[in-house]
C-alpha positions as a printed NumPy array, in Angstrom:
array([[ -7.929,  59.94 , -22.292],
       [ -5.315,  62.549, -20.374],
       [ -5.503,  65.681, -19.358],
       [ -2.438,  67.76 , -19.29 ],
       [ -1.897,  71.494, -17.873],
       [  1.408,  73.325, -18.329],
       [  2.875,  75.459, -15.931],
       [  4.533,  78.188, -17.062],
       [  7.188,  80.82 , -16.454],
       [  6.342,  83.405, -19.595],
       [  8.198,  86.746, -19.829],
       [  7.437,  89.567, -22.326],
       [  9.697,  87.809, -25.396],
       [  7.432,  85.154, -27.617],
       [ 10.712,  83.723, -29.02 ],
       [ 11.947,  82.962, -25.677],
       [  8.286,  82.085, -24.656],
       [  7.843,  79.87 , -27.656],
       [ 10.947,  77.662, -26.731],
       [  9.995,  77.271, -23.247],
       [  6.151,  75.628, -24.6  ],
       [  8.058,  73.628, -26.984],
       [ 10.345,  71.942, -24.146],
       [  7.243,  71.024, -21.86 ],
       [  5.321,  69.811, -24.729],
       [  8.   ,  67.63 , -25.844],
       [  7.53 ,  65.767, -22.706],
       [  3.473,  65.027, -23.097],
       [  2.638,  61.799, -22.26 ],
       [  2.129,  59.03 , -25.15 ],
       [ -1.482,  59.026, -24.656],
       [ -3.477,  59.794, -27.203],
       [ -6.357,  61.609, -27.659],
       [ -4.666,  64.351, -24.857],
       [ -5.807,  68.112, -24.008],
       [ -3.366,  69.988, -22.857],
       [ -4.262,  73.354, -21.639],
       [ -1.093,  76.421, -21.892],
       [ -1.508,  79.529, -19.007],
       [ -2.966,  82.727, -19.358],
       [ -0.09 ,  85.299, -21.241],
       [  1.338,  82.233, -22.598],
       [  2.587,  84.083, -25.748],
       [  3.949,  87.176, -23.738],
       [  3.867,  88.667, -20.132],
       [  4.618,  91.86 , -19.836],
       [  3.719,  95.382, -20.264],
       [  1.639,  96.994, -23.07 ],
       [  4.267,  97.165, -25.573],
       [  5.482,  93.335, -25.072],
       [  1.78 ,  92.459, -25.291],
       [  1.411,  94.81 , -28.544],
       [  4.098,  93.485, -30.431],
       [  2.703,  89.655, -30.332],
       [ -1.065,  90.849, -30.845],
       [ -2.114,  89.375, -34.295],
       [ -6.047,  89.223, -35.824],
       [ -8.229,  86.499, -34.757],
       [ -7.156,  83.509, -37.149],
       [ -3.97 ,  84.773, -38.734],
       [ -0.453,  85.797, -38.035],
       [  2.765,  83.779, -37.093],
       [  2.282,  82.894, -33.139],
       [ -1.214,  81.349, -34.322],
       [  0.21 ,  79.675, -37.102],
       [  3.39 ,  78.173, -34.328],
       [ -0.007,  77.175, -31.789],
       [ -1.617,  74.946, -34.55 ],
       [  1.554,  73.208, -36.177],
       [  2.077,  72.046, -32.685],
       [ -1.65 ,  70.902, -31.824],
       [ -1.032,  69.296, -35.687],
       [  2.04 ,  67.803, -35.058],
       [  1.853,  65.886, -31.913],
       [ -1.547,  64.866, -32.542],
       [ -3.373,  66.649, -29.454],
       [ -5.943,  68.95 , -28.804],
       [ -4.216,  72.585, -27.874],
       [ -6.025,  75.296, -25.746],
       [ -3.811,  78.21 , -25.957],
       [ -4.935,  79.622, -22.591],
       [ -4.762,  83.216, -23.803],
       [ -2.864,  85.374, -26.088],
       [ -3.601,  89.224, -27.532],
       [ -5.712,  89.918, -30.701],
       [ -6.734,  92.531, -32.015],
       [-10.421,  94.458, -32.954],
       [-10.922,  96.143, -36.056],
       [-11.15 , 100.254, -35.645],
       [-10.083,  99.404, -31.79 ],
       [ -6.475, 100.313, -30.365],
       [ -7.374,  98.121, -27.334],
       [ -6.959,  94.244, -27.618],
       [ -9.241,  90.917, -26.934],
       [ -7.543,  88.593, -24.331],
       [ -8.273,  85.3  , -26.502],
       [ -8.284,  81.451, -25.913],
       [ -8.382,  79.621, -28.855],
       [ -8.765,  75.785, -29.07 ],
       [ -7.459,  73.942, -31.524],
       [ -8.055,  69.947, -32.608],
       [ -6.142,  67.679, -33.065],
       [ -5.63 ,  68.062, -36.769],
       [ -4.339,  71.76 , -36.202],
       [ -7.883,  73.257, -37.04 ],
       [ -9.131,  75.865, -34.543],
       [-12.518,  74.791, -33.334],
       [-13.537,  77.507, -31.246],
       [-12.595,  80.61 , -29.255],
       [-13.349,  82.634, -26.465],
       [-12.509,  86.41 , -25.192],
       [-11.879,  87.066, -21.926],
       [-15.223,  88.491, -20.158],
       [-14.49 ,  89.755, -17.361],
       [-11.409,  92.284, -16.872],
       [ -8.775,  92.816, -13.772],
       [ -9.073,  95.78 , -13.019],
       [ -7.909,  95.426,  -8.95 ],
       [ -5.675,  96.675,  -6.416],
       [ -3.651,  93.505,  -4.906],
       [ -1.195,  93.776,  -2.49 ],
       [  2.083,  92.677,  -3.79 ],
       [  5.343,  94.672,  -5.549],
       [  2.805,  95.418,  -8.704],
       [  0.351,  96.996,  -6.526],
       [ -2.472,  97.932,  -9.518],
       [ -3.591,  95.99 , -12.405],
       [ -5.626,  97.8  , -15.249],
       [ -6.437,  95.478, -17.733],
       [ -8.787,  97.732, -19.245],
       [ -6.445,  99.985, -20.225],
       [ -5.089,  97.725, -22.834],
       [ -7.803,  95.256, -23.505],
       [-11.476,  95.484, -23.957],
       [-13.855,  92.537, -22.556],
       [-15.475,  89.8  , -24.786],
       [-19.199,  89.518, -24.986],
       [-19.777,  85.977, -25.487],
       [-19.657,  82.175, -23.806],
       [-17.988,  79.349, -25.632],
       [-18.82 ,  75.623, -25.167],
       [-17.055,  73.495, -27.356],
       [-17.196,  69.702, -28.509],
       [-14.162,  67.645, -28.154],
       [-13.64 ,  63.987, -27.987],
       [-13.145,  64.349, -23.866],
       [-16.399,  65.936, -23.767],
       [-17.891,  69.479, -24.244],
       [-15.384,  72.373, -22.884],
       [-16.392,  75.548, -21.248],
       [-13.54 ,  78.022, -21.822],
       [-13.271,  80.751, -19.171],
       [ -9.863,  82.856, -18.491],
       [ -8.291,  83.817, -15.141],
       [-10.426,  86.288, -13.534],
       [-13.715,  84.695, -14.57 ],
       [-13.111,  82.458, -11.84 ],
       [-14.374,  84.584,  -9.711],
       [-17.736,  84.719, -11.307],
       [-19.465,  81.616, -10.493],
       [-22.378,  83.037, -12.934],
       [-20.381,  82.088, -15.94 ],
       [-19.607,  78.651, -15.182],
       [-23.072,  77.908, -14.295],
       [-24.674,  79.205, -17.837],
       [-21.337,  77.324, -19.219],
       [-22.981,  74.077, -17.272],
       [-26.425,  75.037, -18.466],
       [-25.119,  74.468, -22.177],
       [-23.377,  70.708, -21.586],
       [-19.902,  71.713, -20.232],
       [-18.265,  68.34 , -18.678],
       [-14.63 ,  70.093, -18.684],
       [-14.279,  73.837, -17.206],
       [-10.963,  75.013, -19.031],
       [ -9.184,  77.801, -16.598],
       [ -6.105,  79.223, -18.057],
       [ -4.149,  81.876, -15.064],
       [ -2.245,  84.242, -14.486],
       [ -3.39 ,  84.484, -10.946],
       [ -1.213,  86.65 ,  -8.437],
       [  0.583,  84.907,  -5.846],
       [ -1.143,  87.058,  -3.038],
       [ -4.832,  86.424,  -4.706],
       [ -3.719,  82.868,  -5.473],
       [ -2.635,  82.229,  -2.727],
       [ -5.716,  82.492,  -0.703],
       [ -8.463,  81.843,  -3.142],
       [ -6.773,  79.733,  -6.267],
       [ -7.771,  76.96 ,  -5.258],
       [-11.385,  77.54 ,  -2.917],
       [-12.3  ,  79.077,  -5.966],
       [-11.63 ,  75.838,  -8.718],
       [-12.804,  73.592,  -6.064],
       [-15.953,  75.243,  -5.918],
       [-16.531,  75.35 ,  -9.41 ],
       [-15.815,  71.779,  -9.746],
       [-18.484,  70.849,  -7.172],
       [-21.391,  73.531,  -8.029],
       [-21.347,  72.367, -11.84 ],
       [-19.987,  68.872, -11.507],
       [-17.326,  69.185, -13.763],
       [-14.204,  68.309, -14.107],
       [-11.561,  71.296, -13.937],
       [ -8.587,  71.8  , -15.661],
       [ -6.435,  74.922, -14.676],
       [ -3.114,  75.997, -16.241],
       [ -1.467,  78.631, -13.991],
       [  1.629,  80.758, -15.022],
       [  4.378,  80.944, -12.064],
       [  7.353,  82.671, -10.235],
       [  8.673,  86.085, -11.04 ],
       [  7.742,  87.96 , -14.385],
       [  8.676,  91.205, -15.966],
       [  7.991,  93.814, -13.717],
       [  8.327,  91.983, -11.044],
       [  4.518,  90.676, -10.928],
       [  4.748,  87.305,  -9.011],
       [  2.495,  84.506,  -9.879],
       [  1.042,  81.421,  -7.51 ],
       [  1.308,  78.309,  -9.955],
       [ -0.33 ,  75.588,  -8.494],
       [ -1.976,  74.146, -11.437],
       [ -4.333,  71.781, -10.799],
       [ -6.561,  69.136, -12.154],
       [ -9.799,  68.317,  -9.901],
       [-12.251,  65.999, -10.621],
       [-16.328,  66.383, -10.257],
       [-16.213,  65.679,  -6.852],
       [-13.461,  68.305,  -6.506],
       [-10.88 ,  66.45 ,  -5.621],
       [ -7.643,  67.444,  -6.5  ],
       [ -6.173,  64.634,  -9.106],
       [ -2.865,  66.265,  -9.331],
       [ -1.142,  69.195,  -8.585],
       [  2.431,  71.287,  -9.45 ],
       [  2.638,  74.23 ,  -6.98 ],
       [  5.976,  76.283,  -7.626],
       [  8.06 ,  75.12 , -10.507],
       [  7.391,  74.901, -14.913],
       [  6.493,  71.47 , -15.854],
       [  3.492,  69.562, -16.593],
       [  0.397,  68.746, -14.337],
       [ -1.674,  65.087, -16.019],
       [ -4.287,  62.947, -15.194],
       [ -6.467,  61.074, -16.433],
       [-10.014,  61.21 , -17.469],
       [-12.861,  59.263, -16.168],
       [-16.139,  59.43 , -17.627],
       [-17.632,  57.544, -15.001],
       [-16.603,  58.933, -12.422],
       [-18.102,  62.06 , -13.807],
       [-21.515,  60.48 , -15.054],
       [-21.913,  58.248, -11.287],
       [-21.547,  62.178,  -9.527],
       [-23.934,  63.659, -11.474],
       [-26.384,  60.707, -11.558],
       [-26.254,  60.434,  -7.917],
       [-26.647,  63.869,  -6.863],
       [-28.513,  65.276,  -9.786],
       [-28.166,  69.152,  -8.845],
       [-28.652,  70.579, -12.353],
       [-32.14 ,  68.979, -12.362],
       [-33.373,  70.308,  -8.758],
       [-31.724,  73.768,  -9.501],
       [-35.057,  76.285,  -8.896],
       [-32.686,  79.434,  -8.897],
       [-35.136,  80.298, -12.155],
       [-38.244,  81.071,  -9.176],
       [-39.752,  84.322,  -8.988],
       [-39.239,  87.235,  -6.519],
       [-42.797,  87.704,  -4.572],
       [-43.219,  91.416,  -3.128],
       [-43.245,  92.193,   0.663],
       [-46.57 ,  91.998,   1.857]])
C-alpha cells in the first residue's frame, strides 16, 4: 500500500488547474491499492469570482464528474483536498473534501470547520474566508482499504481538538489538504503535523499547494508524509510533483501497542471547586 500527496501550483483557472493534476497523476506509482491526496484550492485559487465560477452542488457538476473519472480510471482512491460547493438558499460556499474509491464512487465528505479568518504578514496581508464561505458542522471518518481516514482541511490543523475526536472514532490516517502561507508555514507547517502524528498515533498525510498564486498569496509546500512516530517518511519542500511512501501497518499497530495513550487518556476527569 502507497501513499501519495501532490504538490501543487493552482491558479484561479480549473482548465489550466485540471491539466496540471492530470500531469502529476500520470506519474503515480504502479502500486496498487494507492491514496493520493490533491491540496487545498486544488480546483481554483484565487479570488471570489475564480472560486464562484468552479463552485458546483455537493455530488454534481463537471469538475466532480473530471475528480471521479480519474479516481475510476487509474484505479486509486482520490481525496480531492478541497474545492467550492455550494448551500441551498446560501450565497456563501462550503470549502469541501470529497473522497472518492477506487471505483469512482464518492464515499464520504467533509466541510471545512474551522475558517481563516487571520492577519499574516506577507504581500496578502488579510485573509477572510468567511466572507465567501461558511464553516461545516460535522467530522468525517471514513473506511478505506489503508485504514479509516480522518479528513480535516488546512486551518484545522491548528485545532488539535479535532484530530483527537477524529482519533476517538478509529482514524489510523489524518488526511491534511493546505493551502498554508509561506510565512505561517513556514514556522508552524510542520510542528504542527508532527504533533498531530504523535498525540493521535497516526499516520499523516499532508498535500500542500506551493509558490506564487493569483494575487500574489505565496504558499510554503513542503508536503509531507510522517509516520505514527512522527517521523517524516518523505518530503517535497518548494517545487509541484509528487510526495510517496509507503504504508506500514505495523509500524503503526507496534506504536500504539507499546505506548497505548488512547487507553490512559483521563482528559474526560472532572473539574473539583476551590476549596
Amino acid at each position: 500500500m502507497e501513499l501519495v500527496a501532490l504538490q501543487l501550483n493552482a491558479g484561479a483557472d480549473w482548465p489550466a488547474n485540471r491539466e496540471r493534476i492530470a500531469a502529476l497523476l500520470a506519474q503515480l506509482p504502479a502500486t496498487r491499492p494507492l491514496l493520493v491526496l490533491l491540496p487545498e484550492n486544488a480546483v481554483a485559487f484565487g479570488g471570489r469570482e475564480a472560486v464562484q465560477r468552479v463552485a458546483e452542488p455537493l455530488g454534481e457538476g463537471p469538475v466532480q464528474d473530471w475528480l471521479a473519472a480519474q479516481a475510476q480510471r487509474l484505479g486509486i482512491w482520490l481525496v480531492a483536498g478541497s474545492l467550492p460547493t455550494r448551500i441551498d438558499g446560501s450565497d456563501k460556499l462550503h470549502t469541501s473534501c470529497l473522497v472518492y474509491d477506487d471505483r469512482g464512487q464518492r464515499v464520504a465528505h467533509y466541510h471545512k470547520l474551522h475558517l481563516f479568518d487571520v492577519d499574516v504578514a506577507d504581500g496578502h496581508g488579510r485573509y477572510r474566508e468567511s466572507d465567501s464561505f461558511s464553516p461545516g458542522s460535522e467530522l468525517c471518518v471514513v473506511d478505506s482499504p489503508f485504514g479509516r481516514l480522518g479528513l480535516s482541511i488546512c486551518y484545522d490543523l491548528r485545532f488539535p481538538e479535532l484530530y483527537r475526536a477524529l482519533r476517538e472514532q478509529g482514524a489510523e490516517i489524518l488526511m491534511v489538504p493546505a493551502a498554508f502561507t509561506r510565512v505561517t508555514g513556514q514556522a508552524h507547517w510542520l510542528p504542527l503535523l508532527q504533533a498531530r502524528a504523535i498525540e493521535n498515533q497516526c499516520y499523516v498525510l499532508a498535500a500542500d499547494q506551493v509558490g506564487v498564486h493569483a494575487g500574489g498569496r505565496q504558499t510554503w509546500g513542503h508536503s509531507v508524509i510522517l509516520d505514527p512516530w512522527g517521523e517524516v517518511c518523505a518530503c517535497l519542500p518548494d517545487e509541484e510533483g509528487l510526495v510517496c511512501a509507503p504504508l506500514e501497518r505495523e509500524r503503526l499497530e507496534r506504536v500504539r501497542r507499546d505506548m497505548p495513550v488512547a487507553q490512559h487518556a483521563r482528559l474526560r476527569a472532572v473539574w473539583r471547586d476551590n476549596e
